[in-house]
Short mmCIF file of C-alpha atoms in Angstrom, two decimals:
data_model
loop_
_atom_site.label_atom_id
_atom_site.label_comp_id
_atom_site.label_asym_id
_atom_site.label_seq_id
_atom_site.Cartn_x
_atom_site.Cartn_y
_atom_site.Cartn_z
CA UNK A 375 0.00 0.00 0.00
CA UNK A 376 1.33 3.46 -0.83
CA UNK A 377 2.43 5.59 2.10
CA UNK A 378 0.14 8.34 0.85
CA UNK A 379 -2.98 6.41 1.87
CA UNK A 380 -2.77 7.54 5.47
CA UNK A 381 -2.61 11.10 4.18
CA UNK A 382 -5.88 10.44 2.38
CA UNK A 383 -7.50 9.15 5.56
CA UNK A 384 -6.20 12.07 7.62
CA UNK A 385 -7.45 14.57 5.06
CA UNK A 386 -10.91 12.97 4.95
CA UNK A 387 -11.06 13.01 8.75
CA UNK A 388 -10.32 16.74 8.70
CA UNK A 389 -13.12 17.46 6.23
CA UNK A 390 -16.05 15.32 7.38
CA UNK A 391 -17.77 15.08 10.73
CA UNK A 392 -16.41 12.69 13.36
CA UNK A 393 -19.66 10.72 13.12
CA UNK A 394 -19.34 10.42 9.33
CA UNK A 395 -15.74 9.27 9.61
CA UNK A 396 -16.65 6.71 12.28
CA UNK A 397 -19.56 5.40 10.19
CA UNK A 398 -18.12 5.36 6.68
CA UNK A 399 -14.32 5.48 6.74
CA UNK A 400 -13.02 3.18 9.49
CA UNK A 401 -12.86 0.36 6.94
CA UNK A 402 -12.10 2.44 3.85
CA UNK A 403 -9.15 0.60 2.31
CA UNK A 404 -6.77 0.98 -0.59
CA UNK A 405 -6.83 -2.04 -2.95
CA UNK A 406 -4.86 -1.20 -6.09
CA UNK A 407 -3.90 1.44 -8.63
CA UNK A 408 -3.48 0.02 -12.12
CA UNK A 409 -3.95 1.40 -15.63
CA UNK A 410 -5.34 4.66 -14.29
CA UNK A 411 -7.97 2.93 -12.13
CA UNK A 412 -7.72 3.51 -8.39
CA UNK A 413 -9.66 0.81 -6.55
CA UNK A 414 -10.77 1.17 -2.93
CA UNK A 415 -12.84 -1.22 -0.81
CA UNK A 416 -15.65 -0.62 1.67
CA UNK A 417 -17.56 -3.09 3.88
CA UNK A 418 -21.13 -2.79 2.55
CA UNK A 419 -23.39 -1.63 -0.26
CA UNK A 420 -24.68 1.19 1.95
CA UNK A 421 -21.21 2.57 2.64
CA UNK A 422 -20.41 2.23 -1.05
CA UNK A 423 -23.49 4.26 -1.99
CA UNK A 424 -22.67 6.98 0.54
CA UNK A 425 -19.03 7.31 -0.56
CA UNK A 426 -19.91 7.32 -4.25
CA UNK A 427 -22.58 9.93 -3.64
CA UNK A 428 -22.44 12.17 -0.61
CA UNK A 429 -18.70 11.85 0.15
CA UNK A 430 -17.20 11.47 -3.32
CA UNK A 431 -15.96 15.07 -3.43
CA UNK A 432 -14.32 14.71 -0.01
CA UNK A 433 -12.54 11.54 -1.15
CA UNK A 434 -11.40 13.02 -4.45
CA UNK A 435 -10.14 16.18 -2.72
CA UNK A 436 -8.16 14.03 -0.27
CA UNK A 437 -6.65 12.03 -3.13
CA UNK A 438 -5.51 15.26 -4.76
CA UNK A 439 -3.84 16.40 -1.54
CA UNK A 440 -2.03 13.04 -1.36
CA UNK A 441 -0.99 13.39 -5.05
CA UNK A 442 -2.66 10.20 -6.28
CA UNK A 443 -2.49 9.91 -10.06
CA UNK A 444 -5.63 8.25 -11.44
CA UNK A 445 -8.30 8.66 -14.09
CA UNK A 446 -11.09 6.60 -12.53
CA UNK A 447 -12.03 5.95 -8.90
CA UNK A 448 -13.61 2.52 -8.39
CA UNK A 449 -15.34 1.68 -5.11
CA UNK A 450 -15.95 -2.01 -4.45
CA UNK A 451 -17.51 -3.97 -1.61
CA UNK A 452 -14.99 -6.02 0.30
CA UNK A 453 -16.54 -9.51 0.25
CA UNK A 454 -13.24 -11.28 0.72
CA UNK A 455 -12.07 -11.33 -2.88
CA UNK A 456 -10.07 -8.13 -2.61
CA UNK A 457 -6.94 -8.00 -0.53
CA UNK A 458 -7.13 -4.82 1.50
CA UNK A 459 -4.12 -3.48 3.23
CA UNK A 460 -5.04 -1.04 5.93
CA UNK A 461 -8.00 0.69 7.51
CA UNK A 462 -8.25 4.03 9.21
CA UNK A 463 -6.31 4.77 12.34
CA UNK A 464 -8.04 5.27 15.67
CA UNK A 465 -10.48 8.15 15.55
CA UNK A 466 -11.49 10.52 18.31
CA UNK A 467 -14.63 9.88 20.29
CA UNK A 468 -17.87 11.59 19.32
CA UNK A 469 -19.37 13.46 22.24
CA UNK A 470 -23.09 13.59 22.96
CA UNK A 471 -24.11 15.10 26.28
CA UNK A 472 -20.46 14.72 27.35
CA UNK A 473 -20.64 10.92 26.98
CA UNK A 474 -18.04 8.96 25.05
CA UNK A 475 -19.82 7.27 22.16
CA UNK A 476 -17.44 5.16 20.13
CA UNK A 477 -13.72 4.80 19.86
CA UNK A 478 -12.64 2.03 17.48
CA UNK A 479 -9.83 -0.11 18.84
CA UNK A 480 -7.88 -3.13 17.71
CA UNK A 481 -10.61 -5.24 19.27
CA UNK A 482 -13.30 -3.48 17.25
CA UNK A 483 -11.79 -4.30 13.88
CA UNK A 484 -10.58 -7.79 14.66
CA UNK A 485 -12.08 -10.82 12.96
CA UNK A 486 -14.07 -12.97 15.34
CA UNK A 487 -15.18 -16.56 15.03
CA UNK A 488 -18.93 -16.45 15.32
CA UNK A 489 -20.14 -18.74 18.08
CA UNK A 490 -23.21 -20.87 17.68
CA UNK A 491 -25.83 -18.94 19.58
CA UNK A 492 -28.63 -20.88 21.19
CA UNK A 493 -31.95 -19.11 20.76
CA UNK A 494 -33.31 -21.24 23.60
CA UNK A 495 -30.81 -19.88 26.11
CA UNK A 496 -30.39 -16.29 24.96
CA UNK A 497 -33.61 -15.50 23.10
CA UNK A 498 -31.47 -13.85 20.41
CA UNK A 499 -31.94 -14.25 16.68
CA UNK A 500 -28.44 -14.75 15.18
CA UNK A 501 -29.55 -13.04 11.95
CA UNK A 502 -29.71 -9.69 13.70
CA UNK A 503 -26.22 -8.25 13.40
CA UNK A 504 -24.62 -4.83 13.19
CA UNK A 505 -22.94 -5.66 9.89
CA UNK A 506 -26.36 -5.98 8.20
CA UNK A 507 -27.93 -3.02 10.01
CA UNK A 508 -28.03 0.02 7.75
CA UNK A 509 -26.83 3.19 9.47
CA UNK A 510 -28.33 6.53 8.52
CA UNK A 511 -29.01 9.93 10.03
CA UNK A 512 -32.15 8.49 11.63
CA UNK A 513 -30.27 6.01 13.83
CA UNK A 514 -26.57 6.93 13.86
CA UNK A 515 -26.69 8.12 17.47
CA UNK A 516 -28.29 4.88 18.59
CA UNK A 517 -25.70 2.84 16.67
CA UNK A 518 -22.77 4.83 18.04
CA UNK A 519 -24.05 4.30 21.58
CA UNK A 520 -24.47 0.60 20.77
CA UNK A 521 -20.79 0.41 19.80
CA UNK A 522 -19.85 2.04 23.10
CA UNK A 523 -21.85 -0.61 24.96
CA UNK A 524 -20.18 -3.41 23.03
CA UNK A 525 -16.77 -2.02 23.95
CA UNK A 526 -17.65 -1.31 27.59
CA UNK A 527 -20.79 -3.21 28.68
CA UNK A 528 -22.26 -1.97 31.93
CA UNK A 529 -20.13 1.18 31.93
CA UNK A 530 -21.53 3.50 29.27
CA UNK A 531 -25.16 4.04 28.39
CA UNK A 532 -26.51 1.92 31.20
CA UNK A 533 -29.42 1.72 30.93
CA UNK A 534 -29.55 1.97 27.15
CA UNK A 535 -33.10 3.05 26.30
CA UNK A 536 -34.12 3.45 22.65
CA UNK A 537 -37.55 4.43 21.47
CA UNK A 538 -39.38 5.07 18.21
CA UNK A 539 -42.35 4.00 16.15
CA UNK A 540 -43.00 0.42 15.03
CA UNK A 541 -40.92 -1.14 12.29
CA UNK A 542 -37.92 1.19 12.55
CA UNK A 543 -35.30 -1.41 13.47
CA UNK A 544 -35.25 -1.24 17.27
CA UNK A 545 -35.49 -5.02 17.73
CA UNK A 546 -32.74 -5.60 15.17
CA UNK A 547 -30.40 -3.16 16.89
CA UNK A 548 -30.85 -4.33 20.47
CA UNK A 549 -30.50 -7.99 19.48
CA UNK A 550 -27.44 -7.12 17.37
CA UNK A 551 -25.81 -5.68 20.50
CA UNK A 552 -26.40 -8.98 22.29
CA UNK A 553 -24.98 -10.99 19.40
CA UNK A 554 -21.90 -8.78 19.15
CA UNK A 555 -21.27 -9.04 22.89
CA UNK A 556 -21.44 -12.83 22.69
CA UNK A 557 -18.94 -12.83 19.83
CA UNK A 558 -16.46 -11.04 22.00
CA UNK A 559 -17.35 -12.84 25.22
CA UNK A 560 -18.86 -16.30 24.53
CA UNK A 561 -19.19 -16.95 28.28
CA UNK A 562 -21.23 -13.82 28.86
CA UNK A 563 -24.81 -14.42 30.03
CA UNK A 564 -27.07 -12.49 27.68
CA UNK A 565 -30.86 -12.68 27.79
CA UNK A 566 -33.33 -11.14 25.34
CA UNK A 567 -37.05 -11.10 26.19
CA UNK A 568 -40.10 -9.07 25.36
CA UNK A 569 -41.84 -7.38 28.28
CA UNK A 570 -44.77 -9.74 27.66
CA UNK A 571 -42.47 -12.72 28.20
CA UNK A 572 -41.13 -11.15 31.40
CA UNK A 573 -44.72 -10.67 32.59
CA UNK A 574 -45.69 -14.25 31.65
CA UNK A 575 -42.67 -15.72 33.45
CA UNK A 576 -43.39 -13.65 36.54
CA UNK A 577 -47.07 -14.63 36.65
CA UNK A 578 -46.26 -18.32 36.13
CA UNK A 579 -43.63 -18.23 38.87
CA UNK A 580 -46.09 -16.63 41.30
CA UNK A 581 -49.03 -18.84 40.35
CA UNK A 582 -47.17 -22.14 40.45
CA UNK A 583 -44.66 -21.05 43.10
CA UNK A 584 -41.83 -21.94 40.74
CA UNK A 585 -38.18 -21.36 41.54
CA UNK A 586 -35.72 -19.95 39.05
CA UNK A 587 -37.39 -16.69 38.02
CA UNK A 588 -34.97 -14.53 40.01
CA UNK A 589 -31.95 -16.46 38.78
CA UNK A 590 -33.09 -16.19 35.16
CA UNK A 591 -33.41 -12.41 35.21
CA UNK A 592 -30.99 -11.24 37.88
CA UNK A 593 -28.00 -13.50 37.27
CA UNK A 594 -27.25 -12.27 33.78
CA UNK A 595 -24.58 -9.95 32.45
CA UNK A 596 -26.86 -8.32 29.88
CA UNK A 597 -30.65 -8.06 30.05
CA UNK A 598 -32.37 -6.94 26.84
CA UNK A 599 -36.07 -6.11 27.11
CA UNK A 600 -38.16 -5.33 24.02
CA UNK A 601 -41.54 -3.57 23.67
CA UNK A 602 -41.48 -2.03 27.13
CA UNK A 603 -44.65 -0.04 26.36
CA UNK A 604 -46.74 -3.16 26.94
CA UNK A 605 -45.99 -3.04 30.66
CA UNK A 606 -49.00 -0.72 31.00
CA UNK A 607 -51.36 -1.83 33.76
CA UNK A 608 -49.09 -4.57 35.12
CA UNK A 609 -48.31 -3.06 38.53
CA UNK A 610 -46.77 -6.12 40.20
CA UNK A 611 -44.66 -6.83 37.15
CA UNK A 612 -43.46 -3.24 37.26
CA UNK A 613 -42.40 -3.72 40.86
CA UNK A 614 -40.51 -6.89 39.96
CA UNK A 615 -38.86 -5.21 36.98
CA UNK A 616 -37.93 -2.25 39.19
CA UNK A 617 -36.15 -4.54 41.67
CA UNK A 618 -34.53 -6.54 38.84
CA UNK A 619 -33.28 -3.27 37.32
CA UNK A 620 -31.80 -2.13 40.64
CA UNK A 621 -30.07 -5.46 41.25
CA UNK A 622 -28.47 -5.53 37.81
CA UNK A 623 -27.53 -1.84 37.74
CA UNK A 624 -25.95 -2.01 41.18
CA UNK A 625 -23.62 -4.74 39.92
CA UNK A 626 -22.80 -2.87 36.67
CA UNK A 627 -24.71 -5.32 34.49
CA UNK A 628 -25.86 -3.94 31.15
CA UNK A 629 -29.57 -3.16 30.77
CA UNK A 630 -31.02 -2.54 27.30
CA UNK A 631 -34.67 -1.55 26.81
CA UNK A 632 -36.70 -0.61 23.74
CA UNK A 633 -40.10 1.04 23.56
CA UNK A 634 -42.30 2.98 21.17
CA UNK A 635 -42.15 6.01 23.48
CA UNK A 636 -40.32 7.42 26.47
CA UNK A 637 -41.10 5.79 29.83
CA UNK A 638 -42.41 9.14 31.09
CA UNK A 639 -44.94 9.09 28.23
CA UNK A 640 -46.35 5.65 29.08
CA UNK A 641 -49.52 5.78 31.14
CA UNK A 642 -49.47 4.14 34.59
CA UNK A 643 -45.74 3.44 34.58
CA UNK A 644 -44.39 3.81 38.10
CA UNK A 645 -42.51 7.09 38.52
CA UNK A 646 -39.57 5.33 40.19
CA UNK A 647 -39.20 2.91 37.29
CA UNK A 648 -39.53 5.66 34.69
CA UNK A 649 -36.82 7.61 36.52
CA UNK A 650 -34.47 4.61 36.49
CA UNK A 651 -34.93 4.08 32.76
CA UNK A 652 -34.24 7.75 32.08
CA UNK A 653 -30.91 7.60 33.95
CA UNK A 654 -29.00 7.05 30.71
CA UNK A 655 -29.44 9.10 27.56
CA UNK A 656 -32.69 7.93 25.90
CA UNK A 657 -32.20 7.86 22.16
CA UNK A 658 -34.95 7.79 19.57
CA UNK A 659 -34.90 6.11 16.18
CA UNK A 660 -36.80 7.91 13.46
CA UNK A 661 -37.94 6.99 9.98
CA UNK A 662 -34.91 7.00 7.67
CA UNK A 663 -34.57 9.65 5.00
CA UNK A 664 -34.92 8.90 1.29
CA UNK A 665 -31.24 8.07 0.73
CA UNK A 666 -31.14 5.71 3.70
CA UNK A 667 -34.36 4.00 2.57
CA UNK A 668 -32.70 3.41 -0.81
CA UNK A 669 -29.67 1.90 0.92
CA UNK A 670 -31.89 -0.35 3.05
CA UNK A 671 -33.63 -1.67 -0.06
CA UNK A 672 -30.36 -2.36 -1.86
CA UNK A 673 -28.90 -4.07 1.19
CA UNK A 674 -32.02 -6.20 1.66
CA UNK A 675 -32.05 -7.21 -2.00
CA UNK A 676 -28.36 -8.08 -1.83
CA UNK A 677 -28.95 -10.28 1.21
CA UNK A 678 -31.65 -12.11 -0.79
CA UNK A 679 -29.29 -12.55 -3.72
CA UNK A 680 -31.39 -10.27 -5.93
CA UNK A 681 -30.51 -7.32 -8.14
CA UNK A 682 -32.93 -4.41 -8.43
CA UNK A 683 -32.65 -1.31 -10.57
CA UNK A 684 -32.55 2.27 -9.37
CA UNK A 685 -36.05 2.88 -10.70
CA UNK A 686 -37.53 0.24 -8.40
CA UNK A 687 -35.42 1.33 -5.44
CA UNK A 688 -36.38 4.98 -5.80
CA UNK A 689 -40.06 4.20 -6.40
CA UNK A 690 -40.32 2.09 -3.26
CA UNK A 691 -38.24 4.48 -1.15
CA UNK A 692 -40.38 7.41 -2.26
CA UNK A 693 -43.76 5.74 -1.80
CA UNK A 694 -43.41 3.49 1.25
CA UNK A 695 -42.13 5.56 4.13
CA UNK A 696 -44.27 4.59 7.14
CA UNK A 697 -41.66 2.20 8.55
CA UNK A 698 -38.85 -0.09 7.50
CA UNK A 699 -40.90 -3.24 8.06
CA UNK A 700 -43.51 -2.10 5.51
CA UNK A 701 -40.75 -1.05 3.11
CA UNK A 702 -39.03 -4.44 3.25
CA UNK A 703 -42.39 -6.20 2.99
CA UNK A 704 -43.20 -4.32 -0.21
CA UNK A 705 -39.77 -5.20 -1.60
CA UNK A 706 -40.45 -8.89 -0.93
CA UNK A 707 -43.79 -8.55 -2.69
CA UNK A 708 -42.18 -6.90 -5.72
CA UNK A 709 -39.50 -9.58 -5.96
CA UNK A 710 -42.08 -12.37 -5.66
CA UNK A 711 -44.31 -10.80 -8.31
CA UNK A 712 -41.28 -10.29 -10.55
CA UNK A 713 -40.43 -13.99 -10.33
CA UNK A 714 -44.06 -14.99 -10.88
CA UNK A 715 -44.51 -12.77 -13.94
CA UNK A 716 -41.05 -13.40 -15.33
CA UNK A 717 -40.32 -9.69 -15.75
CA UNK A 718 -37.96 -7.32 -13.99
CA UNK A 719 -39.03 -5.20 -11.00
CA UNK A 720 -38.46 -2.08 -13.14
CA UNK A 721 -40.97 -3.42 -15.69
CA UNK A 722 -43.50 -3.96 -12.89
CA UNK A 723 -43.17 -0.29 -12.00
CA UNK A 724 -43.46 0.81 -15.65
CA UNK A 725 -46.61 -1.25 -16.14
CA UNK A 726 -48.25 0.19 -13.05
CA UNK A 727 -48.48 -3.13 -11.20
CA UNK A 728 -47.15 -1.56 -8.00
CA UNK A 729 -49.23 1.33 -6.69
CA UNK A 730 -48.50 3.73 -3.81
CA UNK A 731 -50.43 3.19 -0.55
CA UNK A 732 -53.43 5.41 0.16
CA UNK A 733 -51.60 7.33 2.87
CA UNK A 734 -48.92 8.30 0.34
CA UNK A 735 -51.57 9.43 -2.14
CA UNK A 736 -53.10 11.49 0.68
CA UNK A 737 -49.69 12.94 1.59
CA UNK A 738 -49.27 14.23 -1.93
CA UNK A 739 -52.56 16.11 -1.66
CA UNK A 740 -51.19 18.16 1.24
CA UNK A 741 -50.24 21.69 0.21
CA UNK A 742 -47.21 23.62 1.45
CA UNK A 743 -49.52 26.17 3.06
CA UNK A 744 -51.20 23.41 5.10
CA UNK A 745 -47.81 22.32 6.42
CA UNK A 746 -46.90 25.89 7.38
CA UNK A 747 -50.28 26.34 9.09
CA UNK A 748 -49.83 23.16 11.16
CA UNK A 749 -46.31 24.18 12.22
CA UNK A 750 -47.48 27.68 13.14
CA UNK A 751 -50.39 26.32 15.21
CA UNK A 752 -48.11 23.81 16.98
CA UNK A 753 -45.91 26.68 18.19
CA UNK A 754 -48.82 29.06 18.95
CA UNK A 755 -47.90 31.31 16.04
CA UNK A 756 -49.63 32.35 12.82
CA UNK A 757 -48.80 31.52 9.23
CA UNK A 758 -48.14 35.25 8.76
CA UNK A 759 -45.39 35.00 11.41
CA UNK A 760 -43.66 32.17 9.52
CA UNK A 761 -44.00 33.77 6.11
CA UNK A 762 -42.69 37.08 7.48
CA UNK A 763 -39.16 38.31 8.11
CA UNK A 764 -39.10 38.44 11.91
CA UNK A 765 -35.79 37.35 13.45
CA UNK A 766 -37.31 36.69 16.87
CA UNK A 767 -35.84 33.37 17.96
CA UNK A 768 -39.02 31.32 18.40
CA UNK A 769 -40.46 32.52 15.09
CA UNK A 770 -37.18 31.95 13.23
CA UNK A 771 -36.90 28.43 14.66
CA UNK A 772 -40.48 27.56 13.72
CA UNK A 773 -39.87 28.92 10.21
CA UNK A 774 -36.80 26.73 9.76
CA UNK A 775 -38.73 23.70 11.04
CA UNK A 776 -41.44 24.41 8.47
CA UNK A 777 -38.78 24.56 5.74
CA UNK A 778 -37.35 21.25 6.92
CA UNK A 779 -40.77 19.57 6.94
CA UNK A 780 -41.63 20.80 3.45
CA UNK A 781 -38.57 18.98 2.22
CA UNK A 782 -38.97 16.00 4.55
CA UNK A 783 -42.70 15.40 4.04
CA UNK A 784 -43.50 16.85 0.60
CA UNK A 785 -40.11 16.31 -1.07
CA UNK A 786 -40.08 19.92 -2.26
CA UNK A 787 -36.87 21.32 -3.69
CA UNK A 788 -35.11 24.19 -1.94
CA UNK A 789 -36.02 26.40 -4.90
CA UNK A 790 -39.73 25.57 -4.52
CA UNK A 791 -39.56 26.09 -0.74
CA UNK A 792 -37.82 29.42 -1.38
CA UNK A 793 -40.73 30.46 -3.60
CA UNK A 794 -43.14 29.53 -0.80
CA UNK A 795 -41.31 31.76 1.70
CA UNK A 796 -40.18 34.40 -0.82
CA UNK A 797 -36.56 33.68 0.06
CA UNK A 798 -33.42 32.71 -1.83
CA UNK A 799 -32.88 28.95 -2.03
CA UNK A 800 -29.51 29.31 -0.25
CA UNK A 801 -31.37 30.71 2.77
CA UNK A 802 -33.66 27.68 2.62
CA UNK A 803 -30.68 25.33 2.43
CA UNK A 804 -29.17 26.98 5.50
CA UNK A 805 -32.42 26.74 7.46
CA UNK A 806 -32.87 23.06 6.64
CA UNK A 807 -29.25 22.36 7.55
CA UNK A 808 -29.71 24.05 10.93
CA UNK A 809 -32.58 21.70 11.76
CA UNK A 810 -30.81 18.60 10.41
CA UNK A 811 -27.78 19.39 12.58
CA UNK A 812 -29.85 20.12 15.68
CA UNK A 813 -31.75 16.85 15.28
CA UNK A 814 -28.51 14.99 15.96
CA UNK A 815 -28.44 15.90 19.63
CA UNK A 816 -31.60 17.87 20.52
CA UNK A 817 -34.00 15.19 21.70
CA UNK A 818 -36.78 17.70 22.42
CA UNK A 819 -36.61 18.86 18.82
CA UNK A 820 -36.66 15.26 17.62
CA UNK A 821 -39.88 14.70 19.56
CA UNK A 822 -41.39 17.91 18.18
CA UNK A 823 -40.59 16.83 14.61
CA UNK A 824 -42.19 13.43 15.28
CA UNK A 825 -45.31 15.16 16.65
CA UNK A 826 -45.51 17.47 13.65
CA UNK A 827 -45.13 14.63 11.15
CA UNK A 828 -48.10 12.97 12.80
CA UNK A 829 -50.19 16.16 12.67
CA UNK A 830 -49.31 16.81 9.03
CA UNK A 831 -50.45 13.34 8.00
CA UNK A 832 -53.44 13.11 10.35
CA UNK A 833 -56.93 12.82 8.89
#
């Protein structure tokens, strides 16, 4: 490998965010430079798409600084056929609320022999892994925190509480953490259960006076509990979970919980238990943006051994945006229909055999003015305030949120949004960027955006 490659990595690190470098460039490797073709390798189709698109200029600029002589840059997925020579050096930690998120180490990038995981003993599904979990702006904080847990279980983000709507990948992520921990520590006691299973086990133990319940849940190194919102109305189970939580936390055992909302937003949840679960930094997972939905579809198709064209990918990503589960389900339907009809998925789209869901048709009937009105009402303002030029902080913030939602929900261009607000499109770009950046760490804003999306699409 040429000595200049580290210069490339250092230059990229200086010109992209720490999060972007951690996500996309820790396994960005030089492969070869022959006949004017510079070949580099990345670990997945998603990373490949991001580097070829969003980060191509940053890569090419870094190559110029390092004086690489090439005519064509070729990015390939490293599936074992390419001999890569070196990854990125250790990167600095990314700070969120003064907590260390993720610092890759030699352990992180090592190759592990995957143990045979027993679903009976752990409850984990071995198919849920981090290397097939697509990372985007909607979940990068949750994934970074997950890496920190894998490196230091019981020490950082304990408890680890993630929340978000159904079908957004919460179950995949929390089980992937368990699987990764078992790869590194095969003797570690990891248990994954739904809250319904916890409740059932507790009731059965009480009813039949069975032994073993306490040992099952309190003598583990990692307890992963899914669908916590279904604990509503189960007071005695809440008490038992509260004491289980305290026992594990006191001994620095890792606790991982998922829910569709914050514990403080769940009716009848004991205040003490809600307080315990909020001790860490609760992180929400939102619906992925268009580019990430495209990457999810390509990754899913690749895992199924299928090839789909950009037309199909973009059609599905644009029209099925309620949740990832629905998106993947529609992809499976398209692939099955393609096999049945003997035509390509793109031809199915061209022939109108795949139609958008009714909610998407409804979304497209929403006007920009309706979005602005809903945002204004949410913040106790008027549409006139948002369309005006006031620089008062609360009005300016609401205006930028409206700009963001016009792009996010109606897919309007910055030029079209500029026409709506009688502003230059560069001003619109700046306003949208402000909100996108704030969404990374402002959890109150993330909740407000979620609320507004619901109001915009409500009947």
